[in-house]
Amino acid sequence: MVSVGGSTIRIASFPSGTRLLPPITQSCVFGVKFSPDSSRFATIAVRRGFRVYNTHDGVILFSSGPGDLVCKWPATNPLAWSSDSQHLFVANPGETTCLDLSKSSSSVWSIHETHPRVSLVSNGRFIACSAGSSVSFWDCVSHKQIDSMISHTTEIYCTALSPSGRLLACGGSKNVTIHRVRDVLSPEYFDHGLPLVQVSDPALKSWIHGDPANAEMLLSEEIASTSSPSHYVLANRTLIRVHMKQVALTIEDVRESLQLQPSPIGYITMAVALLAQGNREAALCMFDLAFHDCEPHENRFLLLLKSILVFECGSQEEAITLVGHLATRTNNDDDAIYLYTEACAHLMRHVSIIADTFRRFLKLCI
């Protein structure tokens, strides 16, 4: 946890409140934000530029200095990080600065309106930038504006993006408006279906073809190749290791995944890991968190997975009833019906299908 008061920046653990570093001095700071992997944090000060600090020792990794890269106005939410923690986006009236920490270089591009109250949010693929009464969207890679915009009749004071990037909240003087960003941007800017399917092709092929050892090796190589592995990769390796009965190695991966970004697949994976450790009650409670940031069409599949978890926790009759209702109440004739009814048949034969159901679902998504 990082806090700013006056000219002092303090870093403390949460929830204990234990101070982790001596106070850091920087004048006129009005914004501070941790990177997704928590290895660094950025600060921004009026007319004094922005800095990036190492979380572990407080060393300054980058300082723009009081030059061109200076925020002249106290914007509401002027800092946003890319998902890999390597790029920092800084808002200024009329422009956005992108800092590439891996190269210690920066670039600047103009935004849609020059306005002192600027707010940035990002899911790592796009940036939503509010200024005045509208929100523009920008591609994180090309730095080019995406055609779509959201307009309000009154000024937007602040914005917030859901973990999946699908919902954008815009705060005004008297109300908050929720927008479905998926109705505005093309599908390429979002994860498709259940987040579990975000996995490299080689690992996916090994997984669905029944070679978990090779899939685990490929995922481990992917994790070792970067200082900031994706939360999807960590969650996927946890599922593989549970399937391989390597329970002792699972909890650390999934905790890191949830720390990087809370996600449905992270909560599902933690539930499966807890169940493998014999903690049934905690597994069921953890699984329910997966419903918090899902599209309506994903809830049915999550309910199917929960019925499987209920079955594995020992409540076989309840699980069979749940999955039976899902199979009979499906409104369209798609692959999901096959999955539901097959799962029901397996459950009625008292066959454990947690890993098999995940594998079959992935195969449907290829």
Coordinates of C-alpha atoms in Angstrom, one line a residue:
M1 CA 0.0 0.0 0.0
V2 CA 1.4 3.4 -0.9
S3 CA 0.1 6.7 0.4
V4 CA 1.0 10.4 -0.1
G5 CA 0.7 13.2 2.4
G6 CA 2.2 16.6 1.8
S7 CA 5.7 15.9 0.4
T8 CA 6.0 12.4 1.9
I9 CA 5.4 9.1 0.3
R10 CA 5.0 6.0 2.6
I11 CA 5.0 2.3 1.7
A12 CA 3.3 -0.1 4.1
S13 CA 2.1 -3.7 4.0
F14 CA -1.7 -4.3 4.0
P15 CA -3.6 -5.0 6.2
S16 CA -0.9 -5.0 9.0
G17 CA 0.2 -1.4 8.2
T18 CA 3.9 -2.3 8.8
R19 CA 6.2 0.3 7.2
L20 CA 8.3 -1.3 4.5
L21 CA 10.5 1.6 3.5
P22 CA 11.7 4.9 5.1
P23 CA 9.5 7.8 4.0
I24 CA 10.3 9.1 0.5
T25 CA 10.3 12.9 -0.1
Q26 CA 8.8 14.4 -3.3
S27 CA 7.1 17.7 -3.5
C28 CA 3.6 18.4 -4.8
V29 CA 2.7 14.8 -5.5
F30 CA -1.0 14.3 -6.4
G31 CA -1.0 10.9 -8.0
V32 CA 0.6 7.5 -7.3
K33 CA 0.0 4.0 -8.7
F34 CA 1.5 0.6 -8.3
S35 CA 2.5 -1.5 -11.3
P36 CA 0.4 -4.7 -11.8
D37 CA 3.2 -6.9 -10.5
S38 CA 3.8 -4.5 -7.5
S39 CA 7.6 -4.3 -8.3
R40 CA 7.4 -0.6 -8.9
F41 CA 5.2 2.4 -8.4
A42 CA 4.8 5.7 -10.2
T43 CA 4.3 9.2 -8.8
I44 CA 3.3 12.4 -10.5
A45 CA 3.7 16.0 -9.2
V46 CA 2.4 19.4 -10.4
R47 CA 5.0 21.0 -12.6
R48 CA 7.7 18.6 -11.4
G49 CA 7.1 15.6 -13.7
F50 CA 6.7 12.0 -12.8
R51 CA 8.9 9.3 -11.3
V52 CA 9.1 5.5 -11.1
Y53 CA 10.4 3.9 -7.9
N54 CA 11.5 0.4 -7.1
T55 CA 9.0 -0.9 -4.5
H56 CA 11.6 -3.0 -2.7
D57 CA 14.3 -0.4 -1.9
G58 CA 12.8 3.0 -2.9
V59 CA 15.4 3.6 -5.6
I60 CA 14.3 5.9 -8.4
L61 CA 14.2 4.0 -11.7
F62 CA 13.1 6.9 -13.8
S63 CA 12.6 10.6 -13.4
S64 CA 11.2 12.9 -16.1
G65 CA 12.5 16.0 -14.3
P66 CA 11.0 19.5 -14.5
G67 CA 11.2 19.5 -18.3
D68 CA 8.8 18.7 -21.1
L69 CA 7.3 15.6 -19.5
V70 CA 5.5 17.6 -16.8
C71 CA 1.9 17.6 -15.6
K72 CA 0.9 21.2 -15.2
W73 CA -2.5 20.4 -13.7
P74 CA -3.6 18.1 -10.9
A75 CA -5.5 15.5 -13.1
T76 CA -7.9 13.1 -11.4
N77 CA -6.3 9.8 -12.4
P78 CA -3.3 10.6 -14.6
L79 CA -1.3 7.3 -14.4
A80 CA -2.0 3.9 -16.0
W81 CA 0.3 0.8 -16.4
S82 CA 0.4 -1.8 -19.1
S83 CA -0.4 -5.4 -18.0
D84 CA 3.3 -6.4 -18.2
S85 CA 4.4 -3.5 -15.9
Q86 CA 6.9 -2.3 -18.6
H87 CA 5.0 0.7 -19.9
L88 CA 3.6 3.7 -18.0
F89 CA 1.1 6.0 -19.5
V90 CA 0.9 9.6 -18.1
A91 CA -1.9 12.0 -18.9
N92 CA -1.4 15.7 -19.5
P93 CA -3.9 18.3 -20.8
G94 CA -4.1 17.5 -24.5
E95 CA -1.5 14.7 -24.6
T96 CA -0.4 11.4 -23.2
T97 CA 3.1 10.3 -22.5
C98 CA 4.1 6.6 -22.8
L99 CA 7.3 5.6 -20.9
D100 CA 9.0 2.3 -22.0
L101 CA 10.9 1.3 -18.9
S102 CA 12.7 -1.6 -20.6
K103 CA 14.3 1.0 -23.0
S104 CA 14.2 4.1 -20.8
S105 CA 12.5 5.9 -23.7
S106 CA 9.3 7.8 -24.0
S107 CA 6.9 9.0 -26.7
V108 CA 4.1 11.6 -26.6
W109 CA 0.8 11.7 -28.6
S110 CA -2.1 14.1 -28.7
I111 CA -5.5 13.2 -27.2
H112 CA -9.0 14.2 -28.3
E113 CA -9.4 17.3 -26.1
T114 CA -7.2 19.8 -24.1
H115 CA -8.8 19.9 -20.7
P116 CA -7.2 20.2 -17.2
R117 CA -9.2 17.3 -15.8
V118 CA -7.8 14.1 -17.4
S119 CA -8.2 10.5 -16.4
L120 CA -6.5 7.4 -17.7
V121 CA -7.4 3.7 -17.3
S122 CA -6.0 0.7 -19.2
N123 CA -6.4 -3.1 -19.5
G124 CA -3.0 -3.4 -21.1
R125 CA -4.5 -3.5 -24.6
F126 CA -6.3 -0.2 -24.8
I127 CA -6.3 3.1 -22.9
A128 CA -9.5 4.9 -22.0
C129 CA -8.8 8.6 -21.7
S130 CA -11.5 10.9 -20.4
A131 CA -11.2 14.7 -20.9
G132 CA -14.1 17.1 -20.6
S133 CA -17.4 15.3 -21.3
S134 CA -16.0 12.4 -23.5
V135 CA -13.9 9.3 -23.4
S136 CA -11.5 8.4 -26.2
F137 CA -9.8 5.0 -26.7
W138 CA -6.2 4.3 -27.7
D139 CA -4.3 1.2 -28.8
C140 CA -1.5 0.5 -26.3
V141 CA 0.8 -0.9 -29.0
S142 CA 0.3 1.5 -31.9
H143 CA -0.6 4.6 -29.7
K144 CA -3.2 5.4 -32.3
Q145 CA -6.7 6.4 -31.4
I146 CA -9.5 3.9 -31.9
D147 CA -12.4 5.3 -33.8
S148 CA -15.0 4.7 -31.0
M149 CA -15.8 7.3 -28.4
I150 CA -18.2 7.7 -25.4
S151 CA -19.9 11.1 -24.9
H152 CA -21.6 12.5 -21.9
T153 CA -23.7 15.6 -21.6
T154 CA -21.7 16.8 -18.5
E155 CA -18.1 16.8 -17.5
I156 CA -16.5 13.4 -16.5
Y157 CA -14.5 13.7 -13.3
C158 CA -13.0 10.3 -13.0
T159 CA -13.1 6.8 -14.5
A160 CA -12.5 3.2 -13.5
L161 CA -12.2 0.0 -15.5
S162 CA -13.3 -3.5 -14.3
P163 CA -10.5 -6.2 -14.1
S164 CA -11.7 -7.7 -17.4
G165 CA -11.7 -4.4 -19.2
R166 CA -15.3 -5.0 -20.2
L167 CA -17.0 -2.3 -18.0
L168 CA -16.1 1.4 -17.7
A169 CA -17.4 3.5 -14.9
C170 CA -17.5 7.3 -15.5
G171 CA -18.1 9.5 -12.5
G172 CA -19.7 13.0 -12.8
S173 CA -20.7 15.6 -10.3
K174 CA -23.9 13.8 -9.2
N175 CA -23.8 10.3 -10.7
V176 CA -21.8 7.3 -12.0
T177 CA -22.5 5.8 -15.4
I178 CA -21.5 2.2 -16.3
H179 CA -20.6 1.5 -20.0
R180 CA -20.2 -1.9 -21.6
V181 CA -16.9 -1.3 -23.4
R182 CA -17.4 -4.5 -25.4
D183 CA -20.2 -2.7 -27.2
V184 CA -17.8 0.1 -28.2
L185 CA -14.5 -1.7 -29.1
S186 CA -13.7 -4.6 -31.4
P187 CA -13.3 -8.1 -29.8
E188 CA -9.5 -8.0 -30.3
Y189 CA -9.2 -5.8 -27.2
F190 CA -10.7 -8.3 -24.9
D191 CA -10.3 -11.9 -23.7
H192 CA -12.7 -14.3 -25.4
G193 CA -14.9 -16.6 -23.4
L194 CA -13.8 -18.0 -20.1
P195 CA -10.3 -16.5 -19.4
L196 CA -8.8 -20.0 -19.1
V197 CA -8.4 -20.2 -22.9
Q198 CA -5.7 -17.5 -22.8
V199 CA -2.8 -20.0 -23.3
S200 CA -0.1 -20.4 -25.9
D201 CA -0.8 -22.8 -28.8
P202 CA 1.9 -25.4 -27.9
A203 CA 0.8 -25.6 -24.3
L204 CA -2.8 -25.8 -25.3
K205 CA -2.2 -28.7 -27.8
S206 CA -0.2 -30.7 -25.1
W207 CA -3.0 -30.0 -22.6
I208 CA -5.9 -31.2 -24.8
H209 CA -4.0 -34.1 -26.2
G210 CA -3.4 -35.6 -22.8
D211 CA 0.2 -34.7 -22.2
P212 CA 0.1 -32.6 -19.0
A213 CA 3.9 -33.0 -18.3
N214 CA 4.8 -31.3 -21.5
A215 CA 2.2 -28.6 -21.0
E216 CA 3.5 -27.9 -17.5
M217 CA 7.1 -27.7 -18.9
L218 CA 6.0 -25.3 -21.7
L219 CA 4.1 -23.1 -19.2
S220 CA 7.1 -23.1 -16.8
E221 CA 9.4 -22.0 -19.7
E222 CA 7.0 -19.2 -20.5
I223 CA 7.0 -18.0 -16.9
A224 CA 10.8 -18.2 -16.6
S225 CA 11.3 -16.2 -19.8
T226 CA 9.9 -12.9 -18.3
S227 CA 10.1 -11.0 -15.1
S228 CA 6.4 -10.3 -15.3
P229 CA 4.5 -13.5 -16.3
S230 CA 0.9 -13.3 -17.2
H231 CA -1.7 -14.1 -14.5
Y232 CA -3.3 -16.5 -17.1
V233 CA -0.1 -18.5 -17.4
L234 CA 0.3 -18.9 -13.7
A235 CA -3.3 -20.0 -13.3
N236 CA -3.0 -22.4 -16.1
R237 CA 0.1 -24.0 -14.7
T238 CA -1.7 -24.4 -11.4
L239 CA -4.5 -26.4 -13.0
I240 CA -2.0 -28.6 -14.8
R241 CA -0.1 -29.2 -11.5
V242 CA -3.3 -30.1 -9.6
H243 CA -4.1 -32.6 -12.4
M244 CA -0.6 -34.0 -12.0
K245 CA -1.1 -34.1 -8.2
Q246 CA 1.7 -31.7 -7.5
V247 CA -0.4 -29.9 -4.9
A248 CA 2.5 -28.5 -2.9
L249 CA 3.5 -26.3 -5.9
T250 CA 0.1 -24.9 -6.7
I251 CA -0.8 -22.3 -4.1
E252 CA 2.1 -20.1 -4.7
D253 CA 1.4 -19.8 -8.4
V254 CA -2.3 -19.0 -8.0
R255 CA -1.7 -16.5 -5.3
E256 CA 0.7 -14.7 -7.6
S257 CA -1.8 -14.9 -10.4
L258 CA -4.5 -13.2 -8.2
Q259 CA -2.1 -10.6 -7.0
L260 CA -1.2 -9.6 -10.6
Q261 CA -4.9 -9.4 -11.6
P262 CA -8.0 -10.8 -9.9
S263 CA -9.8 -12.9 -12.5
P264 CA -12.5 -15.7 -12.8
I265 CA -9.9 -18.2 -13.8
G266 CA -7.7 -17.2 -10.8
Y267 CA -10.5 -17.8 -8.4
I268 CA -11.5 -21.1 -10.1
T269 CA -7.9 -22.3 -9.9
M270 CA -7.5 -21.4 -6.3
A271 CA -10.8 -23.3 -5.5
V272 CA -9.4 -26.4 -7.3
A273 CA -6.1 -26.1 -5.4
L274 CA -7.9 -25.7 -2.1
L275 CA -10.0 -28.7 -2.9
A276 CA -6.9 -30.7 -3.7
Q277 CA -5.6 -29.9 -0.2
G278 CA -8.8 -31.1 1.3
N279 CA -10.2 -27.7 2.3
R280 CA -13.7 -28.1 0.8
E281 CA -15.5 -25.2 2.5
A282 CA -12.9 -22.7 1.5
A283 CA -12.9 -24.1 -2.1
L284 CA -16.6 -23.4 -2.5
C285 CA -16.3 -19.9 -1.0
M286 CA -13.4 -19.1 -3.3
F287 CA -15.2 -20.3 -6.4
D288 CA -18.1 -17.9 -5.8
L289 CA -15.7 -15.0 -6.4
A290 CA -15.4 -16.1 -10.0
F291 CA -18.9 -14.8 -10.7
H292 CA -18.0 -11.1 -9.9
D293 CA -16.6 -10.0 -13.2
C294 CA -18.2 -12.3 -15.9
E295 CA -20.4 -11.7 -18.8
P296 CA -24.0 -13.1 -18.4
H297 CA -23.3 -15.8 -21.0
E298 CA -20.3 -17.1 -19.0
N299 CA -22.4 -17.6 -15.8
R300 CA -23.9 -20.8 -17.2
F301 CA -20.6 -22.4 -17.7
L302 CA -19.3 -21.2 -14.3
L303 CA -22.4 -22.8 -12.7
L304 CA -21.5 -26.0 -14.5
L305 CA -18.0 -25.9 -13.1
K306 CA -19.4 -25.1 -9.6
S307 CA -21.7 -28.2 -9.8
I308 CA -18.6 -30.3 -10.6
L309 CA -16.8 -28.7 -7.6
V310 CA -19.9 -29.4 -5.4
F311 CA -19.8 -33.0 -6.6
E312 CA -16.1 -33.3 -5.7
C313 CA -16.8 -31.8 -2.3
G314 CA -19.1 -34.8 -1.5
S315 CA -22.5 -33.4 -2.3
Q316 CA -23.2 -35.7 -5.2
E317 CA -27.0 -35.4 -5.3
E318 CA -27.0 -31.6 -5.1
A319 CA -24.4 -31.5 -8.0
I320 CA -26.5 -33.8 -10.2
T321 CA -29.6 -31.7 -9.6
L322 CA -27.7 -28.5 -10.4
V323 CA -26.2 -29.8 -13.7
G324 CA -29.5 -31.4 -14.7
H325 CA -31.2 -28.0 -14.4
L326 CA -28.5 -26.4 -16.5
A327 CA -28.9 -29.1 -19.3
T328 CA -32.7 -28.7 -19.5
R329 CA -32.8 -24.9 -19.3
T330 CA -30.4 -24.1 -22.1
N331 CA -32.1 -22.0 -24.7
N332 CA -29.9 -22.5 -27.8
D333 CA -28.6 -25.6 -29.5
D334 CA -24.9 -25.1 -29.3
D335 CA -21.8 -27.0 -28.0
A336 CA -22.6 -26.0 -24.4
I337 CA -25.6 -28.4 -24.4
Y338 CA -23.3 -31.3 -25.3
L339 CA -20.9 -30.2 -22.5
Y340 CA -23.7 -29.9 -19.9
T341 CA -25.4 -33.2 -20.7
E342 CA -22.1 -35.1 -21.0
A343 CA -21.0 -33.7 -17.6
C344 CA -24.4 -34.7 -16.1
A345 CA -23.9 -38.3 -17.4
H346 CA -20.4 -38.5 -15.9
L347 CA -21.6 -37.1 -12.6
M348 CA -24.4 -39.7 -12.5
R349 CA -21.8 -42.4 -13.0
H350 CA -19.7 -40.9 -10.2
V351 CA -16.7 -40.1 -12.4
S352 CA -14.4 -37.3 -11.4
I353 CA -14.3 -34.9 -14.4
I354 CA -12.7 -31.6 -13.3
A355 CA -9.6 -31.8 -15.4
D356 CA -11.5 -33.6 -18.3
T357 CA -14.2 -30.9 -18.5
F358 CA -11.6 -28.1 -18.6
R359 CA -9.7 -30.0 -21.4
R360 CA -12.9 -30.6 -23.4
F361 CA -14.0 -26.9 -23.0
L362 CA -10.6 -25.8 -24.3
K363 CA -10.9 -28.1 -27.3
L364 CA -14.3 -26.5 -28.2
C365 CA -12.6 -23.1 -28.1
I366 CA -9.8 -23.9 -30.6

